[in-house]
Tab-separated table of C-alpha atoms in Angstrom:
chain	number	residue	atom	x	y	z
A	1	GLY	CA	48.699	69.809	-45.943
A	2	ALA	CA	45.032	68.930	-45.828
A	3	GLY	CA	45.634	65.213	-45.457
A	4	VAL	CA	48.267	62.507	-45.440
A	5	SER	CA	49.977	62.361	-48.806
A	6	GLN	CA	51.772	59.290	-50.156
A	7	SER	CA	53.858	58.809	-53.271
A	8	PRO	CA	54.074	57.090	-55.591
A	9	ARG	CA	50.469	55.897	-55.681
A	10	TYR	CA	51.483	52.951	-57.871
A	11	LYS	CA	54.848	51.302	-58.228
A	12	VAL	CA	55.794	48.298	-60.335
A	13	ALA	CA	59.173	46.795	-59.548
A	14	LYS	CA	61.073	43.842	-60.899
A	15	ARG	CA	62.058	41.250	-58.336
A	16	GLY	CA	65.323	42.281	-56.736
A	17	GLN	CA	64.889	46.031	-57.236
A	18	ASP	CA	64.923	48.499	-54.382
A	19	VAL	CA	61.928	50.795	-53.839
A	20	ALA	CA	61.296	53.871	-51.711
A	21	LEU	CA	57.833	54.970	-50.628
A	22	ARG	CA	57.224	58.443	-49.258
A	23	CYS	CA	54.728	59.678	-46.692
A	24	ASP	CA	53.964	63.297	-45.922
A	25	PRO	CA	51.817	63.373	-42.761
A	26	ILE	CA	49.387	66.037	-41.667
A	27	SER	CA	51.350	69.069	-40.532
A	28	GLY	CA	52.033	68.997	-36.816
A	29	HIS	CA	51.107	65.361	-36.323
A	30	VAL	CA	53.467	63.786	-33.842
A	31	SER	CA	52.996	60.096	-34.578
A	32	LEU	CA	53.417	58.316	-37.884
A	33	PHE	CA	52.626	54.684	-38.673
A	34	TRP	CA	53.300	52.422	-41.626
A	35	TYR	CA	50.933	49.543	-42.350
A	36	GLN	CA	50.978	46.845	-45.038
A	37	GLN	CA	47.649	45.796	-46.520
A	38	ALA	CA	47.569	42.662	-48.648
A	39	LEU	CA	44.638	42.155	-51.007
A	40	GLY	CA	41.473	41.358	-49.066
A	41	GLN	CA	43.143	41.708	-45.692
A	42	GLY	CA	43.262	44.226	-42.883
A	43	PRO	CA	46.163	46.620	-42.452
A	44	GLU	CA	49.106	45.000	-40.682
A	45	PHE	CA	51.411	47.107	-38.534
A	46	LEU	CA	54.965	47.627	-39.748
A	47	THR	CA	56.515	50.440	-37.742
A	48	TYR	CA	55.764	53.552	-35.654
A	49	PHE	CA	57.496	56.890	-35.150
A	50	GLN	CA	56.949	59.542	-32.536
A	51	ASN	CA	58.554	62.639	-34.010
A	52	GLU	CA	61.893	61.377	-35.385
A	53	ALA	CA	62.199	58.457	-32.972
A	54	GLN	CA	61.287	55.012	-34.267
A	55	LEU	CA	59.609	53.558	-31.185
A	56	ASP	CA	58.412	50.255	-32.597
A	57	LYS	CA	59.611	48.358	-35.649
A	58	SER	CA	58.395	44.959	-34.581
A	59	GLY	CA	56.164	44.557	-37.635
A	60	LEU	CA	58.867	44.919	-40.277
A	61	PRO	CA	58.882	41.482	-41.950
A	62	SER	CA	62.614	41.291	-42.626
A	63	ASP	CA	65.816	43.295	-42.616
A	64	ARG	CA	65.047	44.228	-46.229
A	65	PHE	CA	62.533	46.717	-44.841
A	66	PHE	CA	63.769	50.005	-43.430
A	67	ALA	CA	61.916	53.173	-42.423
A	68	GLU	CA	63.088	56.595	-41.390
A	69	ARG	CA	61.688	59.958	-40.381
A	70	PRO	CA	64.840	62.035	-39.903
A	71	GLU	CA	63.259	65.437	-39.198
A	72	GLY	CA	60.074	64.244	-37.539
A	73	SER	CA	57.893	65.027	-40.525
A	74	VAL	CA	58.222	63.221	-43.882
A	75	SER	CA	58.885	59.495	-43.665
A	76	THR	CA	60.307	57.040	-46.176
A	77	LEU	CA	59.770	53.295	-46.224
A	78	LYS	CA	62.493	51.514	-48.173
A	79	ILE	CA	62.315	47.933	-49.357
A	80	GLN	CA	65.506	46.389	-50.642
A	81	ARG	CA	65.737	43.451	-53.035
A	82	THR	CA	61.961	43.280	-53.468
A	83	GLN	CA	60.249	39.887	-53.552
A	84	GLN	CA	56.838	38.947	-54.957
A	85	GLU	CA	55.442	38.552	-51.445
A	86	ASP	CA	56.144	42.259	-50.868
A	87	SER	CA	53.316	43.110	-53.294
A	88	ALA	CA	50.711	44.991	-51.252
A	89	VAL	CA	49.344	48.440	-50.517
A	90	TYR	CA	51.550	50.319	-48.069
A	91	LEU	CA	49.495	52.675	-45.952
A	92	CYS	CA	50.886	55.556	-43.967
A	93	ALA	CA	48.880	57.106	-41.138
A	94	SER	CA	49.471	59.931	-38.710
A	95	THR	CA	47.953	61.031	-35.414
A	96	ARG	CA	48.009	64.385	-33.722
A	97	THR	CA	49.462	63.234	-30.413
A	98	GLY	CA	51.626	60.456	-29.072
A	99	ASN	CA	48.620	58.734	-27.522
A	100	THR	CA	46.226	56.344	-29.163
A	101	GLY	CA	43.662	58.146	-31.224
A	102	GLU	CA	42.218	58.507	-34.687
A	103	LEU	CA	44.581	57.387	-37.408
A	104	PHE	CA	44.434	59.586	-40.507
A	105	PHE	CA	45.431	57.376	-43.410
A	106	GLY	CA	46.936	58.278	-46.742
A	107	GLU	CA	45.642	56.792	-49.997
A	108	GLY	CA	48.423	54.233	-49.949
A	109	SER	CA	51.177	53.163	-52.310
A	110	ARG	CA	50.313	50.044	-54.274
A	111	LEU	CA	53.470	48.016	-54.889
A	112	THR	CA	53.485	45.237	-57.465
A	113	VAL	CA	56.607	43.106	-57.693
A	114	LEU	CA	56.927	41.118	-60.917
B	1	GLY	CA	50.888	40.743	-28.816
B	2	GLU	CA	47.306	41.648	-29.598
B	3	ASN	CA	45.173	39.375	-31.793
B	4	VAL	CA	41.885	40.620	-33.249
B	5	GLU	CA	39.335	38.323	-34.854
B	6	GLN	CA	36.428	39.681	-36.899
B	7	HIS	CA	33.200	38.021	-38.098
B	8	PRO	CA	31.567	37.666	-40.515
B	9	SER	CA	33.928	38.123	-43.436
B	10	THR	CA	31.025	39.020	-45.739
B	11	LEU	CA	27.560	40.299	-44.925
B	12	SER	CA	24.685	41.007	-47.266
B	13	VAL	CA	21.615	42.879	-46.025
B	14	GLN	CA	18.646	44.516	-47.659
B	15	GLU	CA	18.366	48.264	-47.601
B	16	GLY	CA	16.726	49.366	-44.374
B	17	ASP	CA	17.779	46.300	-42.404
B	18	SER	CA	20.378	46.314	-39.616
B	19	ALA	CA	23.912	44.980	-39.854
B	20	VAL	CA	26.055	43.702	-36.995
B	21	ILE	CA	29.784	42.986	-37.132
B	22	LYS	CA	31.585	41.370	-34.196
B	23	CYS	CA	35.197	41.402	-33.049
B	24	THR	CA	37.138	39.755	-30.269
B	25	TYR	CA	40.543	40.731	-28.931
B	26	SER	CA	43.111	38.999	-26.778
B	27	ASP	CA	45.108	41.657	-24.892
B	28	SER	CA	43.361	42.849	-21.748
B	29	ALA	CA	45.594	45.958	-21.792
B	30	SER	CA	43.868	47.230	-24.940
B	31	ASN	CA	41.648	50.198	-24.164
B	32	TYR	CA	40.873	51.802	-27.512
B	33	PHE	CA	38.589	50.190	-30.104
B	34	PRO	CA	37.966	52.053	-33.366
B	35	TRP	CA	36.043	51.025	-36.460
B	36	TYR	CA	37.208	52.012	-39.938
B	37	LYS	CA	35.305	52.006	-43.217
B	38	GLN	CA	37.204	51.423	-46.445
B	39	GLU	CA	35.558	51.896	-49.817
B	40	LEU	CA	37.094	50.167	-52.826
B	41	GLY	CA	40.462	51.676	-53.664
B	42	LYS	CA	40.167	54.318	-50.963
B	43	ARG	CA	41.847	54.986	-47.649
B	44	PRO	CA	40.383	53.602	-44.403
B	45	GLN	CA	38.399	56.251	-42.524
B	46	LEU	CA	37.343	56.266	-38.897
B	47	ILE	CA	33.583	56.011	-38.417
B	48	ILE	CA	33.309	55.511	-34.671
B	49	ASP	CA	35.483	54.549	-31.725
B	50	ILE	CA	35.062	53.571	-28.100
B	51	ARG	CA	37.337	53.578	-25.101
B	52	SER	CA	37.229	51.036	-22.330
B	53	ASN	CA	35.664	53.344	-19.785
B	54	VAL	CA	32.331	53.210	-21.638
B	55	GLY	CA	30.198	50.261	-22.738
B	56	GLU	CA	28.277	51.784	-25.622
B	57	LYS	CA	28.538	54.737	-27.972
B	58	LYS	CA	26.119	55.878	-30.637
B	59	ASP	CA	26.389	58.271	-33.566
B	60	GLN	CA	23.204	58.555	-35.639
B	61	ARG	CA	22.733	55.157	-37.348
B	62	ILE	CA	25.989	53.697	-36.045
B	63	ALA	CA	26.625	52.273	-32.582
B	64	VAL	CA	29.445	50.347	-30.969
B	65	THR	CA	29.214	48.168	-27.867
B	66	LEU	CA	32.096	46.898	-25.763
B	67	ASN	CA	32.253	44.021	-23.301
B	68	LYS	CA	35.648	44.184	-21.609
B	69	THR	CA	35.054	41.097	-19.504
B	70	ALA	CA	34.425	38.968	-22.563
B	71	LYS	CA	36.912	40.929	-24.679
B	72	HIS	CA	34.531	41.575	-27.524
B	73	PHE	CA	33.055	44.591	-29.255
B	74	SER	CA	30.494	45.026	-31.992
B	75	LEU	CA	29.452	47.515	-34.657
B	76	HIS	CA	25.753	48.035	-35.278
B	77	ILE	CA	24.446	49.855	-38.340
B	78	THR	CA	20.710	50.509	-38.453
B	79	GLU	CA	18.546	51.476	-41.436
B	80	THR	CA	21.300	50.498	-43.850
B	81	GLN	CA	21.678	52.413	-47.109
B	82	PRO	CA	23.498	51.526	-50.346
B	83	GLU	CA	26.273	53.972	-49.455
B	84	ASP	CA	27.033	51.855	-46.387
B	85	SER	CA	28.418	49.190	-48.739
B	86	ALA	CA	32.156	48.948	-48.020
B	87	VAL	CA	34.694	46.925	-46.055
B	88	TYR	CA	34.633	47.556	-42.309
B	89	PHE	CA	37.635	46.925	-40.056
B	90	CYS	CA	37.670	46.750	-36.285
B	91	ALA	CA	40.879	47.433	-34.397
B	92	ALA	CA	42.218	47.299	-30.857
B	93	GLY	CA	45.090	49.082	-29.175
B	94	GLY	CA	46.495	50.440	-25.946
B	95	THR	CA	47.625	53.904	-24.909
B	96	ALA	CA	50.326	55.311	-27.174
B	97	SER	CA	50.712	52.127	-29.136
B	98	LYS	CA	49.914	50.567	-32.454
B	99	LEU	CA	46.471	49.402	-33.504
B	100	THR	CA	45.910	45.780	-34.487
B	101	PHE	CA	43.239	45.418	-37.158
B	102	GLY	CA	40.774	42.645	-37.858
B	103	THR	CA	40.602	40.983	-41.256
B	104	GLY	CA	37.596	43.019	-42.384
B	105	THR	CA	33.915	42.514	-43.192
B	106	ARG	CA	32.624	43.212	-46.669
B	107	LEU	CA	29.147	44.674	-46.257
B	108	GLN	CA	26.831	44.670	-49.250
B	109	VAL	CA	23.561	46.567	-48.964
B	110	THR	CA	21.138	45.474	-51.651
B	111	LEU	CA	18.113	47.385	-52.912
């Protein structure tokens, strides 16, 4: 596709519900990142994939957060038993190579947990 | 891990004036320093970046300087325009690794 696509754009969940957020990176991009952006803050790293391999998940805040990229393309970020503090915009970004370079961000998925 | 601090958190300038945003980082292994612009409700977009083998880079009205010894880098915007109003984020990272972002600077360019 022309850019990184994320869905849903907006998600409202009741506390305790599970949610799944999808990211479709730019075709051919090797690396994929998930970031969490709280209101008025900078993006905070969650996890990083190179192709299908999850190379770094050090930013996932708890074991309720899980990400996968089984075929090295589309990725899903799953949050189980959502809590109010999970409310944020979840940004997905991809890069062409495995080396540091320009991150192409999606529009984000805004999660509100009531 | 890397820690990036960014100042100021808000900046108001008159149209035509210059704006400067400063960042410091902690990890001497970081060698890539991009700046992203995020308009309200939009995705962050890269506006300029610098790697540690250069000290300064310029692109039209935007320039970035890097001081590796002091571990700080700055964004300079000259001849500011209303469309420059946005939140700007600095970031730091190493080869093939994640970027750590600053907390952002909200720039307001007034007429």
